[in-house]
PDB file of C-alpha atoms in Angstrom:
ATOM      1  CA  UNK B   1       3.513  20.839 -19.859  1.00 63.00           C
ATOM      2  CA  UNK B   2       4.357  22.841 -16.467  1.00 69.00           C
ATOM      3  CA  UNK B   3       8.193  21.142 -15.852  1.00 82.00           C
ATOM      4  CA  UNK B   4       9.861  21.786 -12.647  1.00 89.00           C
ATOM      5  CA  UNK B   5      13.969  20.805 -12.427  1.00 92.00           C
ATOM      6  CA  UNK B   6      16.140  20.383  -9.868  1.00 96.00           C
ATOM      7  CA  UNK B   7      19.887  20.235  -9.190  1.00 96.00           C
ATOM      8  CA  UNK B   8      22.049  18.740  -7.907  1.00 96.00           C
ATOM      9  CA  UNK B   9      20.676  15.536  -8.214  1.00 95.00           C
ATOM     10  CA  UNK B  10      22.697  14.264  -5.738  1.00 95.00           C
ATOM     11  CA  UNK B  11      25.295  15.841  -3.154  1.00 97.00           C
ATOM     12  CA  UNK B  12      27.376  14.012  -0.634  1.00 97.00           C
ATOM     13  CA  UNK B  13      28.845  16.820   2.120  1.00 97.00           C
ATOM     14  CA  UNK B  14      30.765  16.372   5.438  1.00 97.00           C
ATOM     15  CA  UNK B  15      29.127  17.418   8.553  1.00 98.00           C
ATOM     16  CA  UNK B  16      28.821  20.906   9.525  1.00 98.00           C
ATOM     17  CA  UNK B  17      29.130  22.011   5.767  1.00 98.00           C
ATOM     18  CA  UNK B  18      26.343  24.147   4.146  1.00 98.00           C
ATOM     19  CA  UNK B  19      23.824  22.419   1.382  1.00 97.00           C
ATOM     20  CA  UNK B  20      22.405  24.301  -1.236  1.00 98.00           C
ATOM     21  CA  UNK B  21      19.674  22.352  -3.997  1.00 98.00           C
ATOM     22  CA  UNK B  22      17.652  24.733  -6.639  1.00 98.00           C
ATOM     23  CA  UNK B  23      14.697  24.449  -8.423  1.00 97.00           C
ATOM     24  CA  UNK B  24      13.846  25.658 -11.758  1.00 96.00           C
ATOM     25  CA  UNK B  25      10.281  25.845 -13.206  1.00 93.00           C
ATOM     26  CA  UNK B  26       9.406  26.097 -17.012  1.00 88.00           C
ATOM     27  CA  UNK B  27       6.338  28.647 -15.945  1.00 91.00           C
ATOM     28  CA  UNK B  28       5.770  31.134 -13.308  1.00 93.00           C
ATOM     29  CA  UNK B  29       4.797  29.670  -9.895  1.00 93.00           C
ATOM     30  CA  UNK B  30       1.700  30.710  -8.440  1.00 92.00           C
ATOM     31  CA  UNK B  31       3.763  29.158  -5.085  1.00 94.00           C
ATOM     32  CA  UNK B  32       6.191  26.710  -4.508  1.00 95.00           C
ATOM     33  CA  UNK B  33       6.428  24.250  -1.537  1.00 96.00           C
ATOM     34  CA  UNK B  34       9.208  22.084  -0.908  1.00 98.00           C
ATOM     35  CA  UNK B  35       9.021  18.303   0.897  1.00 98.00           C
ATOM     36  CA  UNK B  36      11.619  16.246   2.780  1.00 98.00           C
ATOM     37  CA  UNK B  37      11.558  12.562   2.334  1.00 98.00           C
ATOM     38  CA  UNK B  38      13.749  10.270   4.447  1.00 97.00           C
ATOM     39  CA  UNK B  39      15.105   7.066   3.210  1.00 94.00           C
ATOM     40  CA  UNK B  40      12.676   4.769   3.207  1.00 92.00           C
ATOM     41  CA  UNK B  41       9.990   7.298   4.399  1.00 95.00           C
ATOM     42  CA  UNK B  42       7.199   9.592   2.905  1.00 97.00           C
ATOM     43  CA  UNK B  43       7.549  13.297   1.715  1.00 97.00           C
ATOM     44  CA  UNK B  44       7.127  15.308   4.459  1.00 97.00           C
ATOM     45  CA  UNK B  45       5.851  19.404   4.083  1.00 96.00           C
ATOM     46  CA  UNK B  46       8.593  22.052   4.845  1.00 97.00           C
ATOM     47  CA  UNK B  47       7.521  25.740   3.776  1.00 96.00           C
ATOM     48  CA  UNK B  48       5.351  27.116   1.186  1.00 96.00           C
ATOM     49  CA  UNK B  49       6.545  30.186  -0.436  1.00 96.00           C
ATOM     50  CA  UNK B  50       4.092  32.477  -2.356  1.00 95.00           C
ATOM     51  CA  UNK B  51       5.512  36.175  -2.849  1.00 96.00           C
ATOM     52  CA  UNK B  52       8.233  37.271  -5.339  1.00 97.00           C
ATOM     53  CA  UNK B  53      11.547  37.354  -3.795  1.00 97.00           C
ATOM     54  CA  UNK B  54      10.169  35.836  -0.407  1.00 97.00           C
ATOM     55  CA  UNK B  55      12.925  34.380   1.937  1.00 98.00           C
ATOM     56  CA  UNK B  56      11.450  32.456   5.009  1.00 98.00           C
ATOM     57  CA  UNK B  57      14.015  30.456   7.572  1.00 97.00           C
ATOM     58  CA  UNK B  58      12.790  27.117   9.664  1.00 97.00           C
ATOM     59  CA  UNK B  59      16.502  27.046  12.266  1.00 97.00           C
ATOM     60  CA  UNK B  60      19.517  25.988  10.147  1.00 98.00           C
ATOM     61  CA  UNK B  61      17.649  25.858   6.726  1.00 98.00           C
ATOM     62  CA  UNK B  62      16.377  28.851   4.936  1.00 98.00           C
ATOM     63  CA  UNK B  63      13.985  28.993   1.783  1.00 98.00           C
ATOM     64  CA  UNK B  64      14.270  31.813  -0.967  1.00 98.00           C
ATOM     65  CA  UNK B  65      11.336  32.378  -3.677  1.00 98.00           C
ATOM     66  CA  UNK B  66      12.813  33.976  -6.781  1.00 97.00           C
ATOM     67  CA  UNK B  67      11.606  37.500  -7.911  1.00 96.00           C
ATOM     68  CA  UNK B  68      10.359  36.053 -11.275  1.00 95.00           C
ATOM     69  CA  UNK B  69       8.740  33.205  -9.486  1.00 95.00           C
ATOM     70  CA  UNK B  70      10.322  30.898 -11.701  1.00 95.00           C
ATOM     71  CA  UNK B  71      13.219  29.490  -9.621  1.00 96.00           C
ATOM     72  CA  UNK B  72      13.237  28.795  -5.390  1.00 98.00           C
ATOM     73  CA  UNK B  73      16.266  27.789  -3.152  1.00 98.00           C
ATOM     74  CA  UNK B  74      16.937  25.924   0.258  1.00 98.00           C
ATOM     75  CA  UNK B  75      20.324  26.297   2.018  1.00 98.00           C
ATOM     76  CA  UNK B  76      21.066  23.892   5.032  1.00 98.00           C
ATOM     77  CA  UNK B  77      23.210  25.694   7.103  1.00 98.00           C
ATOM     78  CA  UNK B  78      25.699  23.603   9.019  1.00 98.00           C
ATOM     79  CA  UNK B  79      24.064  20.092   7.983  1.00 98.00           C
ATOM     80  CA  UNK B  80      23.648  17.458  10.654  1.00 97.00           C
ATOM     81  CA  UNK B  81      22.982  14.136   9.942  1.00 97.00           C
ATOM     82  CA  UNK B  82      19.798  14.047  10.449  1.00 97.00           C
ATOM     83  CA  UNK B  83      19.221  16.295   7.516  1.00 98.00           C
ATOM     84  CA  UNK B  84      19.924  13.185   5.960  1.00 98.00           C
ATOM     85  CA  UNK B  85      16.906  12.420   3.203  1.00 98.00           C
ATOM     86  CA  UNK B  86      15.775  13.772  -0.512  1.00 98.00           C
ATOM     87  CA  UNK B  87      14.594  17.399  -0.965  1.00 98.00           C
ATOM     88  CA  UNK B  88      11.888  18.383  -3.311  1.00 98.00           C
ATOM     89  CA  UNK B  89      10.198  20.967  -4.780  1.00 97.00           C
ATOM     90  CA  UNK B  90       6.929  21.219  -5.991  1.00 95.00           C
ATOM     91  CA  UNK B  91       4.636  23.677  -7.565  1.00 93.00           C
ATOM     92  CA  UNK B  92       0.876  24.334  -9.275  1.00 90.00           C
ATOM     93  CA  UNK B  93       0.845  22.113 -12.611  1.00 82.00           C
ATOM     94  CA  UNK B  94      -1.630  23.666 -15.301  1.00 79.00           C
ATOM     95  CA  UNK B  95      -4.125  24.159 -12.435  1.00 77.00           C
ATOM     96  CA  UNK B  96      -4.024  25.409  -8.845  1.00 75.00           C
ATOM     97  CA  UNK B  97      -4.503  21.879  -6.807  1.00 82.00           C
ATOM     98  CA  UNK B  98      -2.175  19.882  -9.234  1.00 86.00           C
ATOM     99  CA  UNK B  99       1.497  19.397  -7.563  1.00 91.00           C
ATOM    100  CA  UNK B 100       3.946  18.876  -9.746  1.00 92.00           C
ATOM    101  CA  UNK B 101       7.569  17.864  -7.770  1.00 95.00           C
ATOM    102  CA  UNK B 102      10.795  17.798  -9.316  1.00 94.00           C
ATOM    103  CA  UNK B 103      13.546  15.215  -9.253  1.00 93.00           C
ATOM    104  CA  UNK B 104      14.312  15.694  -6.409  1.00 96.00           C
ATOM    105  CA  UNK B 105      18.271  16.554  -4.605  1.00 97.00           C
ATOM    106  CA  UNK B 106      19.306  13.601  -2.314  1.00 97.00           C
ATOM    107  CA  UNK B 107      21.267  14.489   0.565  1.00 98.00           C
ATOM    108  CA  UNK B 108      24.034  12.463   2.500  1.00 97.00           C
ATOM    109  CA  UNK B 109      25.631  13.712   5.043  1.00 97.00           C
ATOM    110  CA  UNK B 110      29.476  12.468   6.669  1.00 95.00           C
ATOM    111  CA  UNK B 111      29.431  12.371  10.393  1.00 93.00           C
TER     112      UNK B 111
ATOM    113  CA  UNK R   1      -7.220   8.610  11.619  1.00 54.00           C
ATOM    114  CA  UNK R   2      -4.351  10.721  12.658  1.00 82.00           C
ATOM    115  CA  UNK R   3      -2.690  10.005   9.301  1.00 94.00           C
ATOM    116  CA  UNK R   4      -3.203   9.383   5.993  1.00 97.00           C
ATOM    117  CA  UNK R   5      -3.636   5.470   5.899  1.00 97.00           C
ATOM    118  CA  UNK R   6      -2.509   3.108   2.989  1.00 98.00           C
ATOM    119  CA  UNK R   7      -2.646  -0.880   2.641  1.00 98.00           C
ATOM    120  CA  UNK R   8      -1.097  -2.986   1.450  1.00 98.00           C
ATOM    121  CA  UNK R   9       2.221  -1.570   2.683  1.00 97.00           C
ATOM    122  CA  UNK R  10       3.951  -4.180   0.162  1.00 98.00           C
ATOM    123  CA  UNK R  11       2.172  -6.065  -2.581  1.00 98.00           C
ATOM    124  CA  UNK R  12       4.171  -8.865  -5.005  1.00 98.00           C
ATOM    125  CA  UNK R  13       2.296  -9.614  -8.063  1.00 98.00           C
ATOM    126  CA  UNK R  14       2.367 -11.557 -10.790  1.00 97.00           C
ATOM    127  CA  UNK R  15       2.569 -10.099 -14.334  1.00 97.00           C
ATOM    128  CA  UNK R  16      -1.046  -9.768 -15.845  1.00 97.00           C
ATOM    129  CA  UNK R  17      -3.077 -10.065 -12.231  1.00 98.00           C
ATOM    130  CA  UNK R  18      -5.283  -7.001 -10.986  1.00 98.00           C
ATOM    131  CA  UNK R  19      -4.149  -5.374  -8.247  1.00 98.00           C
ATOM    132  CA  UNK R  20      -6.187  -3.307  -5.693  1.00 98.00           C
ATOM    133  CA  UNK R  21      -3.821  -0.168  -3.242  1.00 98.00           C
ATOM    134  CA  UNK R  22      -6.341   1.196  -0.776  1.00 98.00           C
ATOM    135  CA  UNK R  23      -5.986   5.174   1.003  1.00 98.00           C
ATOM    136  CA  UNK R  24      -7.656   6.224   4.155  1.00 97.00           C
ATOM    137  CA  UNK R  25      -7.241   9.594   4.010  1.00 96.00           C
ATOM    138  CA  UNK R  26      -7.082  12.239   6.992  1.00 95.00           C
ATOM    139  CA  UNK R  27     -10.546  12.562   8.401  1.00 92.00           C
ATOM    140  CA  UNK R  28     -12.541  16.039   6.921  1.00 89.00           C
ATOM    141  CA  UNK R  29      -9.548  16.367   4.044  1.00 91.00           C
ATOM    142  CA  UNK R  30     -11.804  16.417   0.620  1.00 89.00           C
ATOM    143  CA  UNK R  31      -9.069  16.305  -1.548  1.00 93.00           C
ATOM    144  CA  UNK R  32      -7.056  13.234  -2.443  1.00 95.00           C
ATOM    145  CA  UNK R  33      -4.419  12.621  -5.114  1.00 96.00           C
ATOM    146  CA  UNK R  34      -2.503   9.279  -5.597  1.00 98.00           C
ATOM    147  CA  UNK R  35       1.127   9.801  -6.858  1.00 98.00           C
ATOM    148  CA  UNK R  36       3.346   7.128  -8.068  1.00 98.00           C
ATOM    149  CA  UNK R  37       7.263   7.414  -7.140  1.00 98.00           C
ATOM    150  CA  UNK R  38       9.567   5.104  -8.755  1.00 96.00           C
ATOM    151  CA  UNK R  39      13.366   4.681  -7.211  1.00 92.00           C
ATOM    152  CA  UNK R  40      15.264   8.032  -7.392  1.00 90.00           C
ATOM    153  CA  UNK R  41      12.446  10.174  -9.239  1.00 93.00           C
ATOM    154  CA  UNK R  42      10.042  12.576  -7.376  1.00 95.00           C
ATOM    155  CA  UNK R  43       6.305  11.764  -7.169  1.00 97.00           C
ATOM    156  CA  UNK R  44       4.234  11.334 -10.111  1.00 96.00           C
ATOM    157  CA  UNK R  45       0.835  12.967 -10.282  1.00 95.00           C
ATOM    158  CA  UNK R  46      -1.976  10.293 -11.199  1.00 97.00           C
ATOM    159  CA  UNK R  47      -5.108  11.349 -10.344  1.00 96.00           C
ATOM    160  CA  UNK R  48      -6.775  14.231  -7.794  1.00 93.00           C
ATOM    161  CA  UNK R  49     -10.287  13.922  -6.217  1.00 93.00           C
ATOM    162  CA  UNK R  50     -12.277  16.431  -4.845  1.00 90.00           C
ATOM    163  CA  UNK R  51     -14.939  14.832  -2.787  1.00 86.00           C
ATOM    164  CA  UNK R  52     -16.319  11.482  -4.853  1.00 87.00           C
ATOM    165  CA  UNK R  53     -14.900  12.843  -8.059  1.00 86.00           C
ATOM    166  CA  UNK R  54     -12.132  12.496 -10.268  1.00 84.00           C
ATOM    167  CA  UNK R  55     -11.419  15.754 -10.964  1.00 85.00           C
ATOM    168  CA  UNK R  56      -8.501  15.177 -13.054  1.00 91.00           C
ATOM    169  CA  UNK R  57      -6.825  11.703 -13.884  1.00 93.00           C
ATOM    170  CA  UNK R  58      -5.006  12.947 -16.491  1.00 92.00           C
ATOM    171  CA  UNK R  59      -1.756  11.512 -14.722  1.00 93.00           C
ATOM    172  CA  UNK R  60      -3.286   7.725 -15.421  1.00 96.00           C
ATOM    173  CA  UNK R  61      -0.659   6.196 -17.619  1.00 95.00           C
ATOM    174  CA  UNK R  62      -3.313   4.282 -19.521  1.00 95.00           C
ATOM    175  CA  UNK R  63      -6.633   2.414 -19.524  1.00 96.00           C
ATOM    176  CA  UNK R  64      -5.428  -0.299 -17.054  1.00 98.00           C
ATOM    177  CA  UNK R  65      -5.332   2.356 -14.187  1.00 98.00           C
ATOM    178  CA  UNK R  66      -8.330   3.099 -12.441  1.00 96.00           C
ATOM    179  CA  UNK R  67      -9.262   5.032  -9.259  1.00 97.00           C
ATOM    180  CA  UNK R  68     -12.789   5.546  -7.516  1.00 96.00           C
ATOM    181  CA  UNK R  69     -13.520   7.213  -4.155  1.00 95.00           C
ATOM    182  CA  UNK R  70     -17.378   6.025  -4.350  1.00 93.00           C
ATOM    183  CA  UNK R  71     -18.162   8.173  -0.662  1.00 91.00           C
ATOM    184  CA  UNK R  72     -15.751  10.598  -0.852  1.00 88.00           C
ATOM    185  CA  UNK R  73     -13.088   9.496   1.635  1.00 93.00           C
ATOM    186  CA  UNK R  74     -10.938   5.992   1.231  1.00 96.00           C
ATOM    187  CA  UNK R  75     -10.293   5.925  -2.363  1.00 97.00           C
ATOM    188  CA  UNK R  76      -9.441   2.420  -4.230  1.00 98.00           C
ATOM    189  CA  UNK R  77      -6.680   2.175  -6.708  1.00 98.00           C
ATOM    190  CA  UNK R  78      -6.890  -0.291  -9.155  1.00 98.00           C
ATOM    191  CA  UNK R  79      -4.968  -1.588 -11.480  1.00 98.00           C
ATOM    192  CA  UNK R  80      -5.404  -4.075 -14.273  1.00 98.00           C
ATOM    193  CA  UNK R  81      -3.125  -6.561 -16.226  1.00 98.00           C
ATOM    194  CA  UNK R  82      -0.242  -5.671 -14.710  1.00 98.00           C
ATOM    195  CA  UNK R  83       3.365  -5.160 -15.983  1.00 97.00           C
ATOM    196  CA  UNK R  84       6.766  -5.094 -14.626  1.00 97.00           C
ATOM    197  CA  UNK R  85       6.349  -1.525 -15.704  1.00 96.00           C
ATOM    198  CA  UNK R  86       3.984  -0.700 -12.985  1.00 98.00           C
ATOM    199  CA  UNK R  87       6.546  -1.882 -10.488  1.00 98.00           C
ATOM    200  CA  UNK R  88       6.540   1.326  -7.790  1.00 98.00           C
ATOM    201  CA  UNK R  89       5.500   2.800  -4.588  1.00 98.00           C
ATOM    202  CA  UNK R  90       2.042   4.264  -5.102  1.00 98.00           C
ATOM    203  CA  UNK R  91       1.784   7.274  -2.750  1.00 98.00           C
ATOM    204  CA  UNK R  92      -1.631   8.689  -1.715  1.00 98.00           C
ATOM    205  CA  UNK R  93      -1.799  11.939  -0.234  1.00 97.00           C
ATOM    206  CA  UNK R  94      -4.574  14.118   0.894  1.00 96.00           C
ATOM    207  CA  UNK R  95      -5.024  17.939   1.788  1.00 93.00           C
ATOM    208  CA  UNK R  96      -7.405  19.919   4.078  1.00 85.00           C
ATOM    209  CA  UNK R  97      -9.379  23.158   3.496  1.00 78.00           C
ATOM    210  CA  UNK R  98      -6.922  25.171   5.980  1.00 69.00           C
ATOM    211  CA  UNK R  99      -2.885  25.316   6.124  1.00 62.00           C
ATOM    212  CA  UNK R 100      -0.286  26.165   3.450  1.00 65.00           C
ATOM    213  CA  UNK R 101      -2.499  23.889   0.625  1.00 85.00           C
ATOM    214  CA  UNK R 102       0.204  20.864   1.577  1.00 92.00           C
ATOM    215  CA  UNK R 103      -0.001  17.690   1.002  1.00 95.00           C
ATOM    216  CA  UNK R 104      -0.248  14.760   3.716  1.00 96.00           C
ATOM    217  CA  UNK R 105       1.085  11.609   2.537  1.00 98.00           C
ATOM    218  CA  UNK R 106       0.925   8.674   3.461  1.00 98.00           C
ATOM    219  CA  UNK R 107       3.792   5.493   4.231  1.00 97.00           C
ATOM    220  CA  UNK R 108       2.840   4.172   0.497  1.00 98.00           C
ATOM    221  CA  UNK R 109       2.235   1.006  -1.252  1.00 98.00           C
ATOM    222  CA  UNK R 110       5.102  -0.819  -2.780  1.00 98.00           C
ATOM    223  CA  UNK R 111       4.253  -2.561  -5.554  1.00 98.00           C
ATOM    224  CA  UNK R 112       6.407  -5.380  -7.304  1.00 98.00           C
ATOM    225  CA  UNK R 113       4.950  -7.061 -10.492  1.00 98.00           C
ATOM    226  CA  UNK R 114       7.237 -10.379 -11.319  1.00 96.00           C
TER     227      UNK R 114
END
């Protein structure tokens, strides 16, 4: 079935540097989204991205779709702690309305 | 409700007893999925509804697990002779017609079979 990877699984960074976590997908993506969950919290919706190569920003953190829809990114520019949390990604499993999320890329940031 | 709405928050079991995780969901969102997340692994599809059915379970990890959503808005999950295996948090999540297609979830159950 439809896999979807992520890496790291786990980065620790001081504050102020960037943060970059990728996602890999077995299949091509129809779209991907990607979800924030804080410790001890829920996941939380960031972006969806739906067209090849499509690059949307939300402030400090920017989301990239690749151009094979197979792989997405999100850099944190200039982390703060309260980026503190878990990102995933998620995308279509073998039918539209079935999310599959990855592993996940926990986040801890130094003050 | 303003949010999507699950109880128990925190549920200790015994191995072998049934177990019952309720979901409110957002009101007008016909979709509903329960996930199950266990400690340091993304969300694990169970089951998705779309209205009163089960449109596809095939998540279920067996024949113990068990979900209805008899009016087609709180949905019941249910969960039979449990096992320390089934120890979790069982996330529900539902989704509107409008938007981006995301997902709403809710705080979660966490479950704890002894």
């Amino acid at each position: 079935g439809q896999q979807v990877m992520q890496i790291p699984q786990y980065q620790h960074v001081q504050e102020g540097e960037d943060f970059t976590t990728y996602c890999n997908s077995s299949t091509t993506l129809s779209n991907i989204q990607w979800y924030k969950q804080r410790p001890g919290g829920h996941p939380v919706f960031l972006i969806q991205l739906v067209k090849s190569g499509e690059v949307k920003k939300q402030k400090r953190l920017t989301f990239q779709f690749g151009e094979a829809k197979k792989n997405s990114s999100l850099h944190i520019t200039a982390t703060q702690t309260t980026d503190v949390g878990t990102y995933f990604c998620a995308g279509p499993g073998d039918s539209s309305y079935k999310l599959i999320f990855g592993s996940g890329t926990r986040l801890l940031v130094r003050p | 409700g303003a949010g999507v709405s699950q109880t128990p928050s925190n549920k200790v079991t015994e191995k072998g007893k049934y177990v019952e995780l309720r979901c409110d969901p957002i009101s007008g969102h016909t979709a509903l999925y329960w996930y199950r997340q266990s400690l340091g692994q993304g969300p694990e599809f169970l089951i998705y509804f779309q209205g009163t059915g089960a449109a596809d379970d095939s998540g279920l990890p067996n024949d113990r697990f068990f979900a209805v959503r008899p009016e087609g808005s709180v949905s019941t999950l249910k969960i039979q002779r449990t096992e320390r295996g089934d120890s979790a948090v069982y996330l529900c999540a539902s989704r509107g017609r409008t938007g981006a297609g995301e997902l709403f979830f809710g705080e979660g159950s966490r479950l704890t079979v002894l």
